[in-house]
Amino acid sequence: MREFLLGNEACVRAAIAAGCKFYAGYPITPSTEIAEAMARELPKAGGTFIQMEDEIASISACIGASWAGLKAMSATSGPGFSLMQEGIGYAVMTETPLVIVNCMRGGPSTGQPTKPAQGDVMQAKYGSHGDYEIIALSPASVQEMFDLTIEAFNLSEQYRTPVILLADGEIAHMREPVNVREEIKLIQRKLAKPGIVKEVWKAEEDGIVPFPVFGRGHRVYISGTTSDIYGYPSTVKPEVHEAVVRRICDKIRKNASRIWKYEVYNADAKKILFAYGLPARAALAVAKKHGNLGVFRPITLWPFPERPLGEVVKGKEVYVLEMNYGKMVAEVERAAYKAGAKNVEFLPKLGGEIHSVEEVEKFVGVR
Amino acid sequence: MEIEEFFRMDRWPNSYCPGCGNGIVMNCMHRAMRDMVNLDRLVMVGGIGCSARIDGYVFSDAIHTTHGRAIAFATGIKLGNPELDVIVIGGDGDIGAIGGNHLINAARRNMDLLVICVNNWIYGMTGGQISPASPHECMSTTTPLGNPEYSFEFVKLVAECGANYAARWSITHPFQLVNCLKTAFQKKGFRFVEVLSICPTGFGRNNKINEPAELYKFLKEKTYIMKDENRIAVNLDGKFPLGEFANIDRESYIESLKKIRG
């Protein structure tokens, strides 16, 4: 069914279609419509909405609901995302499926609440403490806000990890036609076998640990503290901590090629524009207009699609567009130079405006 | 239910220091709940700290969360499956300092949770620093000249916020504590039980009260069984009244949610 939806509304429609049954959040521009639509729609779908006292409480409640067996989600923006970082680390460590939407606005600090930006891409990967890997997705349209919300739930259930949807505030607030799909392929978390679970953290052959839902007689002890496979804290043995950290990182790293989503336009061009989210639309418009330009658009930001990017940019010039003062460009430089790219140029966009076609044309030297 | 069934005996001996009040708290919990708890339906939630680790000794599902956030995690668990009995346990620092905002908002919501706050007037696990509950002028590793602050009385605050149940006893009143936990376990809405306890290692050592027995005496001297309600949330007289500060049956959050949804 085709509908004309706000980005944030599309996100809510998709979350409910994906089986989301719990939302805890705290209002913050430009993510607020997600909370408001959830408050309206979730009870109709048999789920529970609660407006918590802050973002720390919100993510904590979502983790709790996930352990009670529900698909849970929260949405926020820069300052709220900062407050959630401790909880994100906890969810990573305890392998809790969870979706967090960050509608990015201009920062640092309170910055530009109503303006779009792409300033939180590194925070999504590195914001919490310690060693971990995360999955983060970046929509470039309202349709993708819908599709990637479903993808985020599927990935989080499959890999037992928090997944972050990084939309800039413009995607969140723009209205576009959306194909609201009825038929959706859903992935559900692998559940623990009935009875008392002794080896809480023993992974199966695919590297994933079956999930023991609270209240079903598994009698498990879950902790963010480094624990042995029986779930008992073990904080001073190097081999225990190393095994835990390697496993939670490797389940993402080793499956990166399965997780990666990206789009390549005109891969044979000598000049490749790298952009994600909204700026990718300007990049594509310029490439289509001039013909001798290519575009690499990562849809999965984390894990970073290093290999596919390398294959496209080898021996070429790379032009990076971001709505920030230099975040992902460092990752592109690293990957592109390693793959033998000629040079990497960067066009930042600050202040809440978006890259214009003319600016991009000038940047790549076609104007 | 025997004590060996109630606790995770494969984790024994526990991690507590000699003389710690947590043993009495755990014993009273068992005595209060052994005849009515279904361990398959119970979820114990702890934050960070010594008493927040009691959650891991009860042989039910349990989750050891981040510092101060146990009540928020528990809110999600209870809303995720309202059939569960959810008990939060933690110390005065965890529940009342870093977790203070979650405490007052959960009490205001009348969220269906039982919160047991073991108040030993000190940050125990992290090495004997003051908490908002520490008595005025007490010594700690972060108040080497004596505590210039006055102690927060969470139990009064929670009662004022609209919780269905708020009571305080001490580990020197085990029979009253058992009865209080029995009552609290069976009620709906937000239930808060504060247990005044002792920490010989953190509080005793810094305050030259070295023996657990002396700390029991100190606890007895600092407390009295309440006759008239004293409703000031900041302890100005240095004495801690014990008893029930609230025992009402206001509509709980889960009940309210059901009613609104129809």
XYZ file of C-alpha atoms in Angstrom:
629
model
C 0.000 0.000 0.000
C 1.389 3.370 -1.005
C 1.152 6.142 1.580
C 2.492 9.631 2.011
C 4.368 9.512 5.297
C 6.653 11.538 7.517
C 10.006 9.800 8.050
C 9.318 9.341 11.736
C 5.833 7.966 11.007
C 7.277 5.482 8.517
C 9.687 4.354 11.216
C 6.829 3.675 13.628
C 4.758 1.849 11.004
C 7.730 -0.359 10.216
C 8.592 -1.013 13.861
C 5.064 -2.202 14.572
C 5.083 -4.306 11.406
C 8.362 -5.809 12.607
C 6.705 -6.889 15.845
C 7.875 -4.132 18.182
C 5.831 -4.482 21.378
C 7.577 -2.048 23.683
C 8.661 1.557 23.384
C 10.225 3.612 26.152
C 11.443 7.069 25.271
C 11.870 10.682 26.172
C 10.786 13.428 23.762
C 13.536 15.251 21.904
C 13.511 17.101 18.596
C 13.688 15.894 15.827
C 12.741 12.386 16.986
C 9.603 13.274 18.949
C 7.031 12.213 16.346
C 8.291 8.654 16.816
C 7.320 8.749 20.503
C 4.006 10.420 19.716
C 3.071 7.937 16.995
C 4.158 5.033 19.179
C 1.944 6.321 22.002
C -0.997 6.265 19.561
C -0.284 3.100 17.613
C 1.488 0.679 19.927
C -1.463 -0.036 22.284
C -3.595 -0.880 19.213
C -0.996 -3.487 18.315
C -1.027 -4.955 21.824
C 2.200 -3.263 22.849
C 3.178 -0.897 25.631
C 4.368 2.692 25.391
C 5.881 4.553 28.301
C 7.393 8.005 28.489
C 10.226 7.594 30.945
C 11.864 10.281 33.071
C 14.916 10.537 30.828
C 16.850 8.745 28.101
C 18.885 6.713 30.587
C 15.668 5.311 32.019
C 14.299 4.809 28.490
C 17.073 2.570 27.252
C 17.171 0.751 30.590
C 13.440 0.002 30.352
C 13.884 -1.195 26.759
C 16.611 -3.605 27.852
C 14.313 -4.876 30.623
C 11.430 -5.389 28.187
C 13.718 -7.219 25.779
C 14.648 -9.631 28.569
C 10.937 -10.107 29.211
C 10.848 -11.372 25.626
C 9.584 -8.364 23.686
C 10.998 -6.545 20.698
C 11.798 -3.125 22.135
C 12.731 0.226 20.675
C 13.610 3.757 21.677
C 14.214 6.879 19.622
C 16.198 9.955 20.453
C 18.515 12.640 19.155
C 22.084 13.800 19.939
C 21.945 14.792 23.638
C 19.629 11.884 24.446
C 21.859 9.522 22.497
C 24.755 10.625 24.691
C 22.750 9.737 27.789
C 21.983 6.310 26.355
C 25.585 5.317 25.808
C 26.051 3.463 29.088
C 22.910 1.456 28.370
C 24.048 0.715 24.816
C 27.272 -0.760 26.195
C 25.267 -2.803 28.665
C 23.019 -4.107 25.879
C 26.093 -5.046 23.820
C 27.682 -6.882 26.762
C 24.498 -8.723 27.711
C 23.640 -9.375 24.038
C 20.232 -7.756 24.306
C 18.263 -7.289 21.068
C 17.154 -3.666 20.851
C 16.605 -0.929 18.261
C 17.637 2.674 18.864
C 16.727 5.375 16.381
C 18.875 8.491 16.461
C 17.430 11.341 14.400
C 20.621 13.354 14.186
C 20.556 17.106 14.791
C 23.319 19.703 14.918
C 25.702 19.539 17.872
C 27.803 19.636 20.001
C 25.600 20.175 23.041
C 22.073 21.458 22.431
C 23.359 22.823 19.129
C 20.669 23.126 16.467
C 17.670 21.109 17.681
C 15.551 21.519 14.557
C 18.278 21.168 11.952
C 19.616 17.983 10.375
C 23.212 16.816 10.750
C 25.361 13.714 10.607
C 27.439 14.362 13.679
C 26.769 11.182 15.633
C 28.180 8.535 13.300
C 31.293 8.017 15.396
C 29.328 8.174 18.634
C 27.189 5.329 17.312
C 30.290 3.179 17.003
C 32.492 4.424 19.829
C 30.155 6.218 22.243
C 30.099 3.603 24.960
C 33.175 2.445 26.832
C 35.324 -0.595 26.222
C 35.714 -2.782 23.154
C 32.613 -3.614 21.169
C 31.118 -3.653 17.707
C 27.760 -2.270 16.721
C 25.421 -2.319 13.742
C 24.249 1.058 12.446
C 22.119 1.755 9.386
C 21.620 4.982 7.462
C 18.437 5.725 5.496
C 18.472 8.163 2.556
C 14.708 8.335 2.049
C 11.454 7.891 3.919
C 11.047 4.541 2.157
C 14.362 3.486 3.631
C 13.326 4.776 7.039
C 10.590 2.131 6.727
C 12.706 -0.642 5.234
C 15.726 -0.169 7.469
C 13.652 -0.063 10.649
C 12.518 -3.596 9.802
C 16.081 -4.511 8.891
C 17.262 -3.099 12.248
C 14.845 -5.331 14.177
C 15.858 -8.366 12.129
C 19.567 -7.778 12.618
C 19.150 -7.141 16.342
C 17.171 -10.356 16.797
C 19.534 -12.379 14.644
C 22.770 -11.201 16.232
C 21.445 -10.440 19.752
C 22.781 -6.921 19.692
C 21.517 -3.338 19.809
C 21.094 -1.907 16.314
C 21.128 1.824 15.665
C 19.179 3.547 12.929
C 21.045 6.762 12.158
C 18.700 9.058 10.313
C 19.478 12.724 9.925
C 16.774 15.093 11.096
C 15.754 15.877 7.514
C 14.863 12.257 6.715
C 12.956 12.128 10.008
C 10.936 15.213 9.110
C 10.447 14.889 5.378
C 7.301 13.498 3.832
C 7.554 11.079 0.895
C 5.522 8.313 -0.696
C 6.216 4.991 0.977
C 5.406 1.495 -0.089
C 4.067 0.170 3.203
C 4.671 -3.509 2.639
C 2.242 -6.047 4.044
C 4.444 -9.068 3.461
C 7.512 -8.739 5.632
C 10.185 -11.311 6.329
C 10.890 -11.278 10.044
C 13.666 -12.851 12.052
C 12.990 -13.864 15.673
C 15.680 -14.381 18.271
C 16.812 -17.937 18.872
C 15.343 -19.030 22.222
C 16.875 -21.161 24.956
C 15.522 -24.677 25.361
C 12.986 -25.132 28.205
C 14.265 -25.808 31.708
C 17.036 -24.415 33.861
C 19.787 -22.885 31.748
C 23.208 -23.505 33.253
C 25.473 -22.392 30.410
C 23.956 -18.939 29.900
C 26.711 -17.712 27.611
C 27.550 -20.780 25.594
C 27.343 -19.944 21.915
C 26.051 -22.429 19.371
C 27.982 -23.245 16.216
C 26.913 -20.054 14.469
C 28.389 -17.956 17.305
C 24.979 -16.928 18.659
C 23.828 -17.708 22.208
C 20.165 -18.816 22.560
C 18.118 -16.240 24.484
C 16.604 -17.212 27.874
C 13.449 -15.109 28.266
C 12.754 -14.106 31.884
C 9.865 -15.861 33.605
C 10.078 -19.125 31.687
C 11.888 -21.132 34.339
C 15.404 -20.705 32.972
C 16.613 -19.131 36.255
C 19.483 -17.274 34.632
C 21.694 -14.577 36.085
C 22.516 -11.833 33.597
C 25.191 -9.233 34.263
C 27.055 -6.466 32.470
C 30.082 -7.522 34.475
C 32.428 -9.895 32.665
C 30.952 -13.326 33.294
C 31.918 -16.924 32.602
C 29.713 -19.168 30.477
C 27.616 -19.960 33.565
C 26.781 -16.278 33.925
C 28.790 -15.818 37.093
C 30.947 -12.694 37.314
C 34.608 -13.424 36.666
C 36.474 -10.152 36.532
C 40.150 -10.867 37.084
C 40.899 -13.720 34.711
C 42.290 -12.325 31.443
C 41.154 -15.345 29.448
C 37.513 -14.950 30.538
C 37.348 -11.260 29.610
C 39.154 -11.868 26.343
C 36.758 -14.651 25.391
C 33.724 -12.461 26.125
C 35.003 -9.422 24.225
C 36.215 -11.452 21.263
C 32.891 -13.213 20.964
C 30.715 -10.088 21.100
C 32.985 -8.343 18.587
C 33.526 -11.331 16.299
C 29.858 -12.123 15.854
C 29.648 -8.751 14.066
C 33.123 -8.709 12.466
C 32.949 -12.232 11.099
C 29.448 -11.676 9.720
C 30.225 -8.242 8.300
C 29.889 -9.325 4.679
C 26.410 -10.685 5.461
C 25.405 -7.488 7.248
C 26.763 -4.970 4.703
C 24.264 -3.119 2.563
C 25.450 -0.491 0.100
C 24.647 0.979 -3.271
C 27.063 1.635 -6.076
C 26.262 3.803 -9.061
C 28.566 3.874 -12.093
C 31.376 1.905 -10.410
C 33.686 2.336 -13.407
C 33.887 6.149 -13.131
C 37.274 7.681 -12.250
C 35.775 9.934 -9.639
C 33.698 8.332 -6.876
C 31.444 10.303 -4.546
C 31.057 8.780 -1.092
C 27.926 9.831 0.789
C 25.289 8.351 3.100
C 21.867 9.549 4.180
C 20.563 12.771 2.670
C 23.810 13.989 1.013
C 23.834 10.770 -1.037
C 20.847 12.163 -2.923
C 22.821 15.224 -4.008
C 25.742 12.958 -4.927
C 23.530 10.761 -7.074
C 21.877 13.764 -8.736
C 25.268 15.163 -9.751
C 26.552 11.779 -10.933
C 23.476 11.215 -13.063
C 23.687 14.694 -14.538
C 27.327 14.453 -15.609
C 27.803 10.774 -16.370
C 31.516 10.495 -15.609
C 31.015 10.227 -11.838
C 30.254 7.282 -9.591
C 28.629 7.057 -6.177
C 29.298 4.721 -3.279
C 26.536 4.898 -0.688
C 26.957 2.796 2.440
C 23.577 1.836 3.911
C 25.305 -0.088 6.678
C 27.604 2.442 8.333
C 28.800 -0.010 10.989
C 30.341 -2.463 10.428
C 31.972 -0.208 7.827
C 31.745 -1.717 4.318
C 35.480 -1.493 3.857
C 36.016 -4.237 1.312
C 33.247 -3.236 -1.120
C 34.386 0.379 -0.908
C 37.982 -0.641 -1.559
C 36.969 -2.550 -4.682
C 35.232 0.509 -6.096
C 37.796 3.212 -5.264
C 41.062 1.477 -6.173
C 43.189 3.874 -8.254
C 40.485 6.561 -8.195
C 39.686 9.927 -6.712
C 37.215 9.844 -3.841
C 34.981 12.769 -2.883
C 33.311 12.548 0.517
C 30.151 14.452 1.449
C 29.019 14.635 5.071
C 26.772 16.934 7.076
C 29.470 17.383 9.710
C 33.021 18.713 10.001
C 34.722 15.391 9.349
C 33.629 12.069 10.812
C 33.283 9.182 8.403
C 35.837 10.762 6.063
C 38.606 9.453 8.336
C 37.290 5.922 7.912
C 37.003 6.435 4.139
C 40.590 7.736 3.959
C 41.856 4.744 5.872
C 39.989 2.229 3.735
C 40.447 4.016 0.409
C 44.198 4.621 0.705
C 44.669 1.046 1.858
C 42.865 -0.080 -1.293
C 45.065 2.174 -3.466
C 42.864 5.198 -4.057
C 44.628 8.236 -5.577
C 43.244 10.819 -3.193
C 40.357 11.550 -0.850
C 38.719 14.997 -0.724
C 36.113 16.132 1.797
C 33.211 18.571 1.518
C 31.700 19.221 4.939
C 28.310 20.842 5.388
C 27.551 22.530 8.658
C 24.738 24.646 9.973
C 21.711 22.559 9.090
C 21.692 23.255 5.331
C 22.039 20.406 2.888
C 24.618 20.035 0.106
C 23.336 21.694 -3.071
C 23.902 20.173 -6.504
C 25.941 23.248 -7.475
C 28.232 22.901 -4.472
C 28.848 19.254 -5.230
C 29.524 20.017 -8.903
C 32.128 22.590 -7.927
C 33.639 20.193 -5.388
C 34.198 17.431 -7.946
C 35.313 19.872 -10.636
C 32.518 19.499 -13.160
C 31.330 23.073 -12.866
C 10.705 -23.635 50.544
C 14.057 -24.496 52.098
C 16.837 -21.943 52.115
C 18.901 -24.151 49.764
C 16.156 -23.955 47.137
C 15.691 -20.221 47.523
C 19.332 -19.295 46.990
C 21.862 -20.163 44.300
C 23.923 -22.438 46.508
C 26.537 -23.054 43.824
C 27.615 -19.433 44.348
C 28.255 -19.950 48.043
C 30.142 -18.653 49.949
C 28.946 -15.166 49.009
C 31.182 -12.160 48.508
C 30.261 -10.218 51.652
C 32.708 -9.113 54.347
C 32.510 -10.586 57.873
C 29.856 -8.719 59.863
C 28.014 -7.391 56.778
C 24.289 -6.833 57.263
C 23.410 -8.313 53.856
C 23.291 -11.835 55.332
C 20.454 -10.812 57.654
C 18.636 -9.089 54.799
C 18.883 -12.256 52.687
C 17.737 -14.415 55.577
C 14.730 -12.159 56.198
C 13.894 -12.188 52.475
C 13.807 -15.975 52.544
C 11.670 -16.074 55.677
C 9.247 -13.530 54.229
C 8.849 -15.039 50.772
C 9.504 -18.778 51.150
C 5.805 -19.644 51.434
C 4.504 -17.474 48.641
C 7.148 -16.899 45.993
C 7.258 -18.787 42.700
C 10.922 -18.649 41.737
C 10.079 -19.367 38.085
C 8.040 -16.179 37.979
C 10.346 -13.958 40.021
C 12.876 -11.567 38.501
C 15.470 -10.052 40.817
C 16.999 -6.788 39.600
C 20.114 -5.189 41.049
C 22.166 -2.152 40.125
C 25.753 -1.769 41.291
C 27.113 -2.221 44.792
C 27.286 -4.874 47.490
C 23.600 -5.256 48.284
C 22.710 -4.891 44.581
C 24.451 -8.255 44.187
C 21.893 -10.018 46.378
C 19.890 -10.403 43.146
C 22.465 -12.916 41.938
C 22.168 -15.134 44.997
C 18.428 -15.763 44.665
C 17.752 -18.764 42.425
C 15.323 -17.026 40.083
C 15.900 -15.089 36.886
C 18.054 -12.136 37.832
C 19.684 -9.185 36.150
C 22.610 -7.188 37.458
C 22.333 -3.841 35.690
C 24.113 -0.493 35.544
C 24.667 1.803 38.502
C 21.446 3.417 39.657
C 19.264 2.152 36.821
C 17.819 -0.984 38.374
C 14.351 0.541 38.817
C 14.251 1.634 35.171
C 15.305 -1.846 33.977
C 12.705 -3.370 36.316
C 10.018 -1.071 34.902
C 10.695 -2.489 31.432
C 10.661 -6.069 32.707
C 7.367 -5.599 34.555
C 5.691 -3.847 31.621
C 7.148 -6.469 29.269
C 5.467 -9.222 31.270
C 3.093 -8.028 34.024
C 2.714 -11.635 35.236
C 6.199 -11.497 36.737
C 7.033 -10.560 40.323
C 9.821 -8.029 39.997
C 12.014 -7.145 42.974
C 14.700 -4.489 42.866
C 17.420 -4.662 45.465
C 20.241 -2.211 46.012
C 22.023 0.056 48.404
C 21.491 3.664 49.450
C 23.933 4.964 46.833
C 22.515 2.925 43.984
C 18.825 3.464 44.739
C 18.848 6.909 46.324
C 21.784 8.844 44.844
C 22.529 7.990 41.219
C 19.130 6.277 40.976
C 17.189 8.988 42.787
C 15.327 10.235 39.731
C 14.133 6.748 38.814
C 13.111 6.147 42.438
C 10.837 9.175 42.726
C 9.315 8.714 39.274
C 8.591 5.024 39.818
C 6.971 5.909 43.157
C 4.927 8.656 41.475
C 3.799 6.233 38.750
C 3.032 3.660 41.441
C 4.881 1.205 39.212
C 4.264 -2.383 40.266
C 7.662 -3.115 41.779
C 9.030 -4.057 45.173
C 12.196 -2.115 45.908
C 14.387 -3.176 48.813
C 16.941 -0.518 49.710
C 19.667 -1.732 52.029
C 20.911 1.449 53.635
C 24.291 1.085 55.313
C 25.028 4.845 55.110
C 28.042 4.352 52.897
C 29.297 3.338 49.462
C 30.579 -0.082 50.449
C 31.837 -1.777 47.297
C 33.653 1.270 45.991
C 35.494 1.872 49.239
C 33.636 3.852 51.916
C 32.573 7.179 50.418
C 29.508 9.094 51.680
C 26.071 8.569 50.200
C 23.129 10.968 50.458
C 21.948 8.799 53.360
C 25.120 9.161 55.434
C 24.574 10.746 58.860
C 25.652 14.360 59.383
C 29.293 14.689 60.473
C 30.114 11.018 59.856
C 33.543 10.169 58.536
C 34.107 8.640 55.126
C 36.902 8.467 52.578
C 35.417 11.499 50.798
C 34.504 13.381 53.981
C 37.784 13.139 55.915
C 36.758 16.144 58.033
C 33.255 14.818 58.673
C 30.117 14.905 56.508
C 28.865 18.495 56.078
C 25.590 17.234 54.527
C 22.381 15.960 56.108
C 20.966 12.551 55.319
C 18.178 11.938 52.876
C 15.276 9.825 54.087
C 14.207 7.969 50.971
C 11.345 6.225 52.711
C 9.608 9.509 53.485
C 10.261 10.855 50.022
C 8.812 7.767 48.385
C 5.729 7.916 50.613
C 5.202 11.550 49.610
C 5.477 10.609 45.925
C 2.413 8.393 46.231
C 3.860 4.893 46.621
C 1.451 2.238 47.899
C 3.888 1.062 50.518
C 6.895 2.602 52.220
C 8.445 1.180 55.366
C 11.742 1.190 57.195
C 13.212 -1.324 59.583
C 16.737 -2.260 60.485
C 18.631 -5.534 60.584
C 18.368 -5.295 64.365
C 14.587 -5.699 63.924
C 14.475 -8.928 61.894
C 10.958 -10.040 62.875
C 9.414 -6.702 61.974
C 11.420 -6.741 58.759
C 10.121 -10.195 57.793
C 6.529 -9.099 58.366
C 7.092 -5.890 56.465
C 8.578 -7.761 53.475
C 5.620 -10.179 53.546
C 3.180 -7.287 53.363
C 5.175 -5.485 50.693
C 5.569 -8.581 48.512
C 1.823 -9.129 48.345
C 0.746 -5.588 47.553
C 0.409 -3.944 44.137
C 1.917 -0.693 42.974
C 5.201 0.743 44.190
C 6.473 -0.799 47.384
C 9.616 0.458 49.071
C 11.285 -1.225 52.009
C 14.325 0.455 53.487
C 16.512 -1.718 55.658
C 19.041 0.103 57.824
C 22.118 -2.063 57.836
C 25.760 -2.015 58.806
C 29.025 -1.949 56.889
C 31.901 -2.679 59.294
C 34.442 -2.380 56.474
C 33.307 0.898 54.937
C 31.353 2.753 57.611
C 32.649 1.153 60.803
C 36.331 1.412 59.971
C 36.146 5.109 59.088
C 34.060 5.957 62.152
C 36.074 4.021 64.730
C 33.220 1.585 65.382
C 35.205 -1.499 64.631
C 33.143 -4.435 65.848
C 29.911 -5.522 64.161
C 28.344 -5.828 67.631
C 29.197 -2.185 68.333
C 27.591 -1.214 65.041
C 24.419 -3.062 66.046
C 24.401 -0.992 69.223
C 24.969 2.171 67.187
C 22.056 1.207 64.916
C 19.798 0.651 67.920
C 20.778 4.036 69.374
C 20.157 5.852 66.093
C 16.683 4.380 65.545
C 13.318 4.378 67.281
C 10.010 2.753 66.449
C 7.791 5.473 65.096
C 4.773 6.665 66.990
C 4.122 10.019 65.368
C 4.829 10.431 61.726
C 7.813 12.582 60.998
C 7.410 13.651 57.421
C 10.531 15.715 56.747
C 12.499 14.060 53.977
C 15.832 15.408 55.184
C 17.013 14.010 58.499
C 17.813 16.987 60.695
C 17.682 15.343 64.136
C 19.969 12.427 63.263
C 17.463 9.831 64.460
C 15.791 7.331 62.151
C 12.141 6.455 62.846
C 11.167 2.880 61.938
C 7.799 1.586 60.803
C 5.338 2.088 57.958
C 5.327 5.492 56.272
C 2.712 4.518 53.709
C 0.345 1.587 53.353
C -2.388 2.465 50.892
C -4.068 0.840 47.906
C -3.945 3.513 45.239
C -4.478 2.202 41.722
C -1.176 0.780 40.524
C 0.401 1.643 37.173
C -0.496 -1.732 35.641
C -4.102 -1.388 36.864
C -4.268 2.148 35.560
C -2.898 1.058 32.181
C -5.502 -1.715 31.913
C -8.300 0.687 32.823
C -7.266 3.304 30.277
C -6.937 0.731 27.509
C -10.357 -0.676 28.376
